[in-house]
Coordinates of C-alpha atoms and ligand atoms in Angstrom, one line a residue:
M1072 CA 5.8 26.9 20.8
S1073 CA 5.3 23.3 19.9
A1074 CA 7.8 20.7 21.2
F1075 CA 7.9 19.1 17.8
T1076 CA 10.0 20.1 14.8
K1077 CA 7.4 18.9 12.2
N1078 CA 3.7 18.1 12.4
I1079 CA 3.2 15.3 9.8
L1080 CA -0.2 14.2 8.7
V1081 CA -0.1 10.5 7.6
T1082 CA -3.3 9.5 5.8
G1083 CA -4.3 5.8 5.8
G1084 CA -2.0 5.1 8.7
A1085 CA -4.2 2.3 10.0
G1086 CA -3.9 0.3 6.8
F1087 CA -1.2 -2.1 5.7
I1088 CA 1.7 0.1 4.5
G1089 CA 0.5 3.1 6.5
S1090 CA 0.7 1.3 9.9
H1091 CA 4.3 0.2 9.2
L1092 CA 5.2 3.7 8.2
V1093 CA 3.5 5.3 11.2
R1094 CA 5.2 2.9 13.6
Y1095 CA 8.6 3.5 12.0
F1096 CA 8.3 7.3 12.1
V1097 CA 6.9 7.4 15.6
N1098 CA 9.9 5.3 16.9
K1099 CA 12.6 6.9 14.7
Y1100 CA 11.7 10.6 15.0
P1101 CA 10.5 11.5 18.6
D1102 CA 10.8 15.2 17.6
Y1103 CA 8.2 14.8 14.9
K1104 CA 4.5 14.7 15.8
I1105 CA 2.7 12.0 13.7
I1106 CA -1.0 12.6 13.2
N1107 CA -2.5 9.4 11.8
L1108 CA -5.7 10.2 9.9
D1109 CA -7.8 7.2 8.9
L1110 CA -11.5 6.5 8.2
L1111 CA -11.1 2.9 9.5
T1112 CA -12.8 1.3 6.5
Y1113 CA -12.8 -2.5 6.3
A1114 CA -9.0 -2.2 5.4
G1115 CA -8.0 0.0 8.3
N1116 CA -7.6 -1.4 11.8
L1117 CA -6.2 0.2 15.0
E1118 CA -4.9 -3.3 16.0
N1119 CA -2.2 -2.7 13.4
L1120 CA -0.8 0.1 15.6
K1121 CA -0.6 -1.8 18.9
G1122 CA 2.3 -0.6 21.1
I1123 CA 2.5 3.0 19.8
E1124 CA -1.0 4.3 20.8
D1125 CA 0.4 6.0 23.9
A1126 CA 3.6 7.5 22.4
P1127 CA 3.8 11.2 23.1
N1128 CA 4.5 12.1 19.5
Y1129 CA 1.5 10.1 18.1
E1130 CA -2.2 10.9 17.7
F1131 CA -5.0 9.1 15.9
V1132 CA -7.8 11.1 14.2
K1133 CA -10.7 9.3 12.6
A1134 CA -11.7 11.3 9.6
D1135 CA -12.7 11.0 5.9
I1136 CA -10.4 12.5 3.3
T1137 CA -13.4 13.2 1.1
N1138 CA -14.9 15.5 3.7
I1139 CA -13.4 18.9 3.0
D1140 CA -14.6 20.5 6.3
E1141 CA -13.1 17.8 8.4
I1142 CA -9.8 18.0 6.5
R1143 CA -9.6 21.8 6.7
N1144 CA -10.2 21.6 10.5
I1145 CA -7.5 19.0 10.9
F1146 CA -4.9 21.1 9.0
T1147 CA -5.7 24.1 11.3
S1148 CA -6.1 22.2 14.6
Y1149 CA -2.8 20.3 14.3
N1150 CA -1.0 23.0 12.3
I1151 CA 0.0 20.4 9.7
D1152 CA 3.2 21.2 7.8
H1153 CA 3.9 17.9 6.0
V1154 CA 1.6 15.3 4.5
I1155 CA 2.4 11.7 3.6
H1156 CA -0.7 10.5 1.8
L1157 CA -1.5 6.8 1.7
A1158 CA -5.2 6.7 2.3
A1159 CA -6.9 5.0 -0.6
E1160 CA -9.1 2.2 -1.8
S1161 CA -6.4 -0.2 -2.8
H1162 CA -7.7 -3.5 -4.1
V1163 CA -8.0 -4.0 -7.9
D1164 CA -10.8 -6.6 -7.6
R1165 CA -12.9 -4.3 -5.5
S1166 CA -12.3 -1.5 -8.1
I1167 CA -13.8 -3.8 -10.7
E1168 CA -16.8 -4.4 -8.6
N1169 CA -17.3 -0.9 -7.4
P1170 CA -15.3 1.8 -9.3
L1171 CA -17.1 4.8 -7.9
S1172 CA -15.7 4.4 -4.3
F1173 CA -12.2 4.4 -5.8
I1174 CA -12.9 7.5 -7.9
T1175 CA -14.3 9.3 -4.8
T1176 CA -11.6 8.3 -2.3
N1177 CA -8.6 8.2 -4.5
I1178 CA -9.3 11.2 -6.8
T1179 CA -11.6 13.5 -4.8
G1180 CA -9.9 12.6 -1.5
T1181 CA -6.5 13.5 -2.9
A1182 CA -7.8 16.8 -4.4
I1183 CA -9.3 17.7 -1.0
L1184 CA -6.0 17.1 0.8
L1185 CA -4.2 19.2 -1.8
I1186 CA -6.7 22.1 -1.5
A1187 CA -6.7 22.1 2.3
A1188 CA -2.9 21.9 2.3
R1189 CA -2.6 24.9 -0.1
E1190 CA -5.1 26.9 1.9
H1191 CA -3.2 26.3 5.2
W1192 CA 0.3 26.5 3.9
G1193 CA 0.4 30.0 2.3
D1194 CA 3.9 30.5 0.9
F1195 CA 4.9 26.7 1.1
K1196 CA 8.1 27.4 3.1
D1197 CA 9.3 24.2 4.8
K1198 CA 6.3 22.3 3.6
R1199 CA 6.0 19.0 1.7
F1200 CA 3.2 16.9 0.2
Y1201 CA 4.3 13.3 -0.3
H1202 CA 2.0 11.2 -2.4
V1203 CA 2.3 7.4 -2.2
S1204 CA 1.4 5.8 -5.4
T1205 CA 1.7 2.6 -7.4
D1206 CA 3.6 1.2 -10.4
E1207 CA 0.2 0.1 -11.8
V1208 CA -0.3 3.6 -13.3
Y1209 CA 2.3 2.6 -15.9
G1210 CA 0.0 -0.1 -17.3
S1211 CA 1.2 -3.6 -18.2
L1212 CA 4.5 -4.9 -19.6
G1213 CA 5.2 -7.7 -22.0
A1214 CA 7.9 -10.3 -21.3
E1215 CA 10.7 -7.7 -21.5
G1216 CA 11.4 -4.2 -20.1
F1217 CA 10.7 -2.2 -17.0
F1218 CA 8.8 0.8 -15.7
Y1219 CA 10.9 4.0 -15.5
E1220 CA 9.9 7.3 -14.0
D1221 CA 9.3 8.7 -17.4
T1222 CA 7.3 5.7 -18.7
S1223 CA 4.0 7.1 -20.1
Y1224 CA 1.0 6.5 -17.9
D1225 CA -1.4 3.8 -19.2
P1226 CA -3.6 2.7 -16.3
R1227 CA -5.9 -0.1 -17.1
S1228 CA -8.1 -0.9 -14.0
P1229 CA -10.4 1.5 -12.2
Y1230 CA -7.9 1.3 -9.3
S1231 CA -4.9 2.2 -11.3
A1232 CA -6.8 4.9 -13.3
S1233 CA -7.9 6.5 -10.0
K1234 CA -4.3 6.5 -8.7
A1235 CA -3.0 7.9 -12.0
S1236 CA -5.5 10.7 -11.8
S1237 CA -4.4 11.5 -8.2
D1238 CA -0.7 11.5 -9.3
H1239 CA -1.6 14.0 -12.1
L1240 CA -3.4 16.3 -9.6
V1241 CA -0.4 16.3 -7.3
R1242 CA 1.9 17.3 -10.2
A1243 CA -0.7 19.9 -11.3
F1244 CA -0.5 21.5 -7.8
N1245 CA 3.3 21.6 -8.0
H1246 CA 3.2 23.1 -11.5
T1247 CA 0.4 25.5 -11.1
Y1248 CA 0.8 26.7 -7.5
G1249 CA 4.4 25.8 -6.8
M1250 CA 3.4 23.4 -4.0
P1251 CA 6.4 21.3 -2.9
V1252 CA 5.4 17.7 -3.7
V1253 CA 7.1 14.4 -4.2
I1254 CA 5.6 11.2 -5.6
S1255 CA 6.7 7.6 -5.4
N1256 CA 5.4 4.7 -7.4
C1257 CA 6.0 1.3 -5.8
S1258 CA 5.6 -2.3 -6.8
N1259 CA 3.5 -4.9 -4.9
N1260 CA 4.2 -5.0 -1.2
Y1261 CA 4.1 -7.9 1.2
G1262 CA 4.5 -8.4 4.9
P1263 CA 2.6 -8.5 8.2
Y1264 CA -0.8 -6.7 8.6
Q1265 CA -1.8 -7.0 4.9
F1266 CA -5.5 -7.4 4.5
P1267 CA -6.3 -11.0 3.4
E1268 CA -8.0 -10.0 0.2
K1269 CA -4.5 -9.5 -1.4
L1270 CA -2.8 -12.5 -3.0
I1271 CA -0.2 -13.4 -0.3
P1272 CA -2.3 -13.1 2.9
L1273 CA -5.3 -14.6 1.1
M1274 CA -3.3 -17.7 0.2
V1275 CA -1.8 -18.0 3.7
N1276 CA -5.2 -17.7 5.3
N1277 CA -6.8 -20.2 2.9
I1278 CA -4.0 -22.7 3.4
L1279 CA -4.5 -22.4 7.1
H1280 CA -8.2 -23.2 6.7
K1281 CA -7.6 -25.8 4.0
K1282 CA -9.7 -23.8 1.6
N1283 CA -9.2 -23.6 -2.2
L1284 CA -6.4 -21.3 -3.4
P1285 CA -7.9 -19.3 -6.3
V1286 CA -5.3 -18.6 -9.0
Y1287 CA -6.7 -16.2 -11.6
G1288 CA -6.3 -17.4 -15.3
D1289 CA -3.3 -19.6 -15.9
G1290 CA -1.2 -18.1 -13.1
T1291 CA 1.5 -16.7 -15.4
N1292 CA 0.9 -13.0 -14.6
V1293 CA 4.1 -11.5 -13.1
R1294 CA 4.3 -9.1 -10.1
D1295 CA 7.5 -7.5 -8.6
W1296 CA 7.4 -8.1 -4.8
L1297 CA 8.8 -5.8 -2.2
W1298 CA 9.0 -6.3 1.6
V1299 CA 6.8 -3.6 3.2
G1300 CA 9.6 -2.5 5.5
D1301 CA 11.7 -1.7 2.5
H1302 CA 8.9 0.5 1.1
V1303 CA 8.9 2.3 4.4
T1304 CA 12.7 3.0 4.4
A1305 CA 12.3 4.2 0.8
I1306 CA 9.5 6.6 1.8
D1307 CA 11.7 7.8 4.8
T1308 CA 14.6 8.4 2.4
I1309 CA 12.4 10.2 -0.2
F1310 CA 10.5 12.3 2.4
H1311 CA 13.8 13.6 3.7
N1312 CA 16.1 13.7 0.7
G1313 CA 13.9 13.6 -2.4
K1314 CA 13.8 16.7 -4.6
D1315 CA 10.7 18.8 -4.9
G1316 CA 8.5 18.0 -7.9
E1317 CA 10.3 14.6 -8.5
T1318 CA 9.0 11.1 -8.9
Y1319 CA 10.8 8.0 -7.6
N1320 CA 10.1 4.4 -8.5
I1321 CA 10.4 1.9 -5.7
G1322 CA 10.8 -1.8 -6.3
G1323 CA 12.7 -4.9 -5.3
E1324 CA 13.6 -6.4 -8.6
N1325 CA 11.9 -9.6 -7.5
E1326 CA 9.6 -10.7 -10.2
L1327 CA 7.6 -13.9 -9.8
Q1328 CA 4.8 -15.4 -11.7
N1329 CA 1.7 -15.8 -9.5
I1330 CA 1.8 -19.5 -9.7
E1331 CA 5.5 -19.6 -8.7
L1332 CA 4.7 -17.5 -5.7
V1333 CA 1.8 -19.6 -4.7
H1334 CA 3.9 -22.7 -5.0
M1335 CA 6.6 -21.0 -2.8
L1336 CA 3.9 -20.2 -0.2
C1337 CA 2.4 -23.7 -0.3
D1338 CA 5.8 -25.3 0.3
L1339 CA 6.8 -23.0 3.1
M1340 CA 3.4 -23.5 4.8
D1341 CA 3.7 -27.3 4.5
E1342 CA 7.1 -27.1 6.2
K1343 CA 6.0 -24.8 8.9
L1344 CA 2.7 -26.6 9.6
E1345 CA 4.6 -30.0 9.5
Q1346 CA 2.3 -31.3 6.8
P1347 CA 3.2 -33.8 4.1
V1348 CA 5.0 -32.0 1.2
G1349 CA 2.5 -31.1 -1.6
S1350 CA -0.6 -31.0 0.7
S1351 CA -1.1 -27.3 0.2
R1352 CA -0.4 -27.4 -3.6
N1353 CA -3.4 -29.8 -3.8
L1354 CA -5.6 -26.8 -2.8
I1355 CA -4.7 -24.7 -5.9
T1356 CA -7.7 -24.0 -8.1
F1357 CA -7.4 -22.1 -11.4
V1358 CA -10.4 -19.8 -11.5
T1359 CA -11.8 -17.3 -14.1
D1360 CA -9.4 -14.6 -14.8
R1361 CA -9.7 -11.1 -13.4
L1362 CA -11.2 -8.7 -16.0
G1363 CA -8.5 -6.7 -17.8
H1364 CA -5.8 -8.6 -15.7
D1365 CA -2.4 -6.8 -16.2
A1366 CA 0.2 -9.3 -17.4
R1367 CA 3.4 -8.1 -15.9
Y1368 CA 4.7 -5.3 -13.6
A1369 CA 8.5 -4.7 -13.2
I1370 CA 10.1 -1.6 -11.7
D1371 CA 13.5 0.0 -12.4
A1372 CA 14.5 1.7 -9.2
T1373 CA 17.9 2.9 -10.3
K1374 CA 17.1 6.6 -9.7
L1375 CA 16.2 6.0 -6.1
K1376 CA 19.3 3.8 -5.6
K1377 CA 21.8 6.0 -7.3
E1378 CA 20.5 9.5 -6.3
L1379 CA 19.3 8.7 -2.8
N1380 CA 21.3 5.6 -1.8
W1381 CA 18.3 3.4 -1.0
E1382 CA 18.6 -0.4 -1.1
P1383 CA 16.0 -3.1 -0.3
S1384 CA 17.1 -5.1 2.7
I1385 CA 15.7 -8.6 2.1
Q1386 CA 15.0 -11.1 -0.6
P1387 CA 11.6 -12.8 -1.1
N1388 CA 12.5 -16.2 0.2
E1389 CA 13.5 -14.7 3.6
G1390 CA 10.7 -12.2 3.4
M1391 CA 8.0 -14.7 2.6
S1392 CA 9.1 -16.9 5.5
K1393 CA 9.0 -14.0 7.9
T1394 CA 5.6 -13.0 6.6
I1395 CA 4.2 -16.5 7.0
D1396 CA 5.6 -16.7 10.5
W1397 CA 3.9 -13.4 11.4
Y1398 CA 0.5 -14.7 10.1
L1399 CA 0.9 -18.0 12.0
D1400 CA 1.7 -16.1 15.2
N1401 CA -1.2 -13.8 14.7
T1402 CA -4.1 -16.0 13.7
E1403 CA -6.3 -13.9 16.0
W1404 CA -5.6 -10.8 13.9
L1405 CA -6.5 -12.8 10.8
E1406 CA -9.8 -14.0 12.4
N1407 CA -10.7 -10.5 13.5
V1408 CA -10.2 -8.9 10.2
T1409 CA -11.9 -11.6 8.2
S1410 CA -15.1 -11.4 10.2
G1411 CA -17.7 -8.7 10.1
K1412 CA -17.6 -6.1 7.4
Y1413 CA -15.0 -7.8 5.3
Q1414 CA -16.8 -11.2 5.3
E1415 CA -19.9 -9.6 3.9
Y1416 CA -17.9 -8.0 1.1
Y1417 CA -15.9 -11.2 0.4
E1418 CA -19.0 -13.3 0.0
A1419 CA -20.7 -10.6 -2.2
A1420 CA -17.7 -10.3 -4.4
Y1421 CA -16.4 -13.8 -4.6
G1422 CA -19.1 -16.1 -3.3
N1423 CA -20.3 -17.1 -6.8
R1424 CA -17.0 -16.9 -8.7
D1425 CA -17.1 -19.4 -11.6
L1426 CA -14.4 -22.0 -11.5
V1427 CA -12.6 -22.8 -14.8
Ligands
LIG2129 P1 -4.8 -0.5 2.6 O1 -6.1 -0.7 1.9 O2 -4.3 -1.5 3.5 O3 -5.0 0.8 3.5 C1 -5.7 2.0 3.1 C2 -6.1 2.8 4.3 O4 -6.8 3.9 3.9 C3 -7.0 2.0 5.3 O5 -6.5 2.2 6.6 C4 -8.3 2.8 5.1 O6 -9.1 2.8 6.3 C5 -7.9 4.1 4.8 N1 -8.9 4.9 4.0 C6 -9.7 4.5 3.0 N2 -10.5 5.4 2.6 C7 -10.3 6.5 3.4 C8 -10.9 7.8 3.5 N3 -11.9 8.1 2.7 N4 -10.5 8.6 4.4 C9 -9.5 8.2 5.3 N5 -8.9 7.0 5.3 C10 -9.3 6.2 4.3 O7 -3.8 0.0 1.5 P2 -2.2 -0.2 1.4 O8 -1.9 -1.5 0.7 O9 -1.6 0.0 2.8 O10 -1.8 1.0 0.5 C11 -1.5 2.3 1.0 C12 -1.2 3.2 -0.2 O11 -0.1 2.7 -0.9 C13 -2.3 3.3 -1.2 O12 -2.4 4.7 -1.6 C14 -1.9 2.4 -2.4 O13 -2.4 2.9 -3.6 C15 -0.4 2.5 -2.3 N6 0.4 1.4 -2.8 C16 0.1 0.1 -2.3 C17 0.8 -1.0 -2.7 C18 0.6 -2.4 -2.2 O14 1.2 -3.3 -2.7 N7 -0.3 -2.6 -1.2 C19 1.9 -0.8 -3.7 C20 2.1 0.5 -4.1 C21 1.4 1.6 -3.6
LIG2130 P1 -3.2 -8.5 -5.7 O1 -2.6 -8.9 -4.4 O2 -4.7 -8.2 -5.7 O3 -2.4 -7.2 -6.2 P2 -2.5 -6.4 -7.6 O4 -3.6 -6.9 -8.4 O5 -2.6 -5.0 -7.2 O6 -1.1 -6.7 -8.3 O7 -2.9 -9.6 -6.8 C1 -1.6 -10.0 -7.2 C2 -1.7 -10.9 -8.3 O8 -2.3 -12.1 -7.9 C3 -2.5 -10.4 -9.5 O9 -1.9 -10.8 -10.7 C4 -3.9 -11.1 -9.3 C5 -3.5 -12.4 -8.7 N1 -4.5 -13.0 -7.7 C6 -4.9 -14.3 -7.9 O10 -4.4 -15.0 -8.8 N2 -5.7 -14.8 -7.0 C7 -6.3 -14.1 -5.9 O11 -7.1 -14.6 -5.2 C8 -5.8 -12.7 -5.8 C9 -6.4 -11.9 -4.7 C10 -4.9 -12.2 -6.7

C-alpha cells in the first residue's frame, strides 16, 4: 500500500506556472505524491523548484509528453491517478516563428496524455484529468465585453489554435469515453520565475540592462493580468471542487493597455533602482506589431467566484512591485536563463526586428 492518498502527475512543473503549482501542492498536501514531469526545454528550469527537491512527496521525471512509450511507462510506474496538465509551448511570438513545435507539443502531447490516462485508468473511478488552458482560445475582444465559459472559440495565433485544439480533445475524451476532466481558461499571469521572453520579465530585464523596451504596435492592446499565486489557488480549488466535464474561467479583472503596464513597470523600476524619474520610460521603443496581434482579452470569472468561492488575493500595483522585487533579488536566475539556449533563440527571433 502506498503512503499517499493520490499520485498526481503534474506536467510542465518546471515552467513558470507549473513550478508555483508544484511547490504549493507539495507543501500543502503532504499526503499527495506529486510527480513533476517536464522535458526541461528552454522554458523549464529545475532552479524554479529550489527547496522542495528533497521533499518526501515530490519526484521529478524528465520526459517528453509527445513520446507515448515514455508516458505509458510513467502512468504505470507511478500508478498515476490524477493529472494536472500544464506542459506546453507557451509563447505566442515563438508560435508565429515555429508553429509546428506548438502543434506537436500542445496537440499531440495532450492527446498522448489522454490516451495513456485512459489506458491506465480503466473505469475512471476516483480519477481526474485537469487541463490548464488559456483565455486566448476565445479570440480577441473589441473595447467592450468579456470572455465567458460559453463564448465560442475563435483562436487566432498558432499558439491559441493549438491550445483550443487540446481543449477540444480533452472535452472529446469526456464526452466519448466518460473520462472525468476539468478545464480552466486563464488570463495572462505574472510573477516570479516567468521566462523573460514574456512582456513583464522582458521589460524588467531590459530596464535592468538599459536596453530598449520593445512595445509592439501602438501599445494599446489590452491584457487582463493575474498574479500567478492566484492562478495556483484557482487550480487548487477547481482540482478539488470543480465538477467533472466543466470549464472555469480564471481572471483578475485587471485590464491594462500594454503601454500603461510598461509605464507602471518603468516608474516602479526607477523608484527601486533610485534612478531619476523618467529614465526607464526613455528606453521605450515602438516596434513593428506582432502578426495578427489580438486587441483585447478580458475574463469574466463569475462562475468560479460564485460556484467555488475563489477570489484573487492581490491587485496589480502590489503584485507588480512584489514581482519586480523578486527579479531584482534574483538577477542570477535572470542571467542563467537568458544565456545559452534561450539567447540563441532570442537572437534568431528578434535580432533583426524592424523598428517603426
Ligand atoms: P512555460 O513555458 O513557462 O512552461 C512550460 C513547461 O512545459 C516548461 O517547463 C517546459 O519545459 C515544459 N514542456 C514543454 N514541452 C514539453 C514536452 N514536450 N514534454 C514535457 N514538458 C514540456 O509556460 P507557463 O507560462 O508556465 O504556462 C503553463 C501552462 O499554462 C501552459 O499550458 C499555458 O498554455 C497555460 N497558460 C499560461 C498562461 C500565462 O500567462 N503564462 C495563462 C493561461 C494559461
Ligand atoms: P506576452 O507576454 O507575450 O503574452 P500574450 O501574447 O500571450 O498575451 O505579451 C503580452 C502583450 O505584450 C501582448 O499584447 C504583446 C505585447 N508585447 C510587447 O508589446 N512587447 C514585447 O516585447 C512582448 C514580449 C509582448
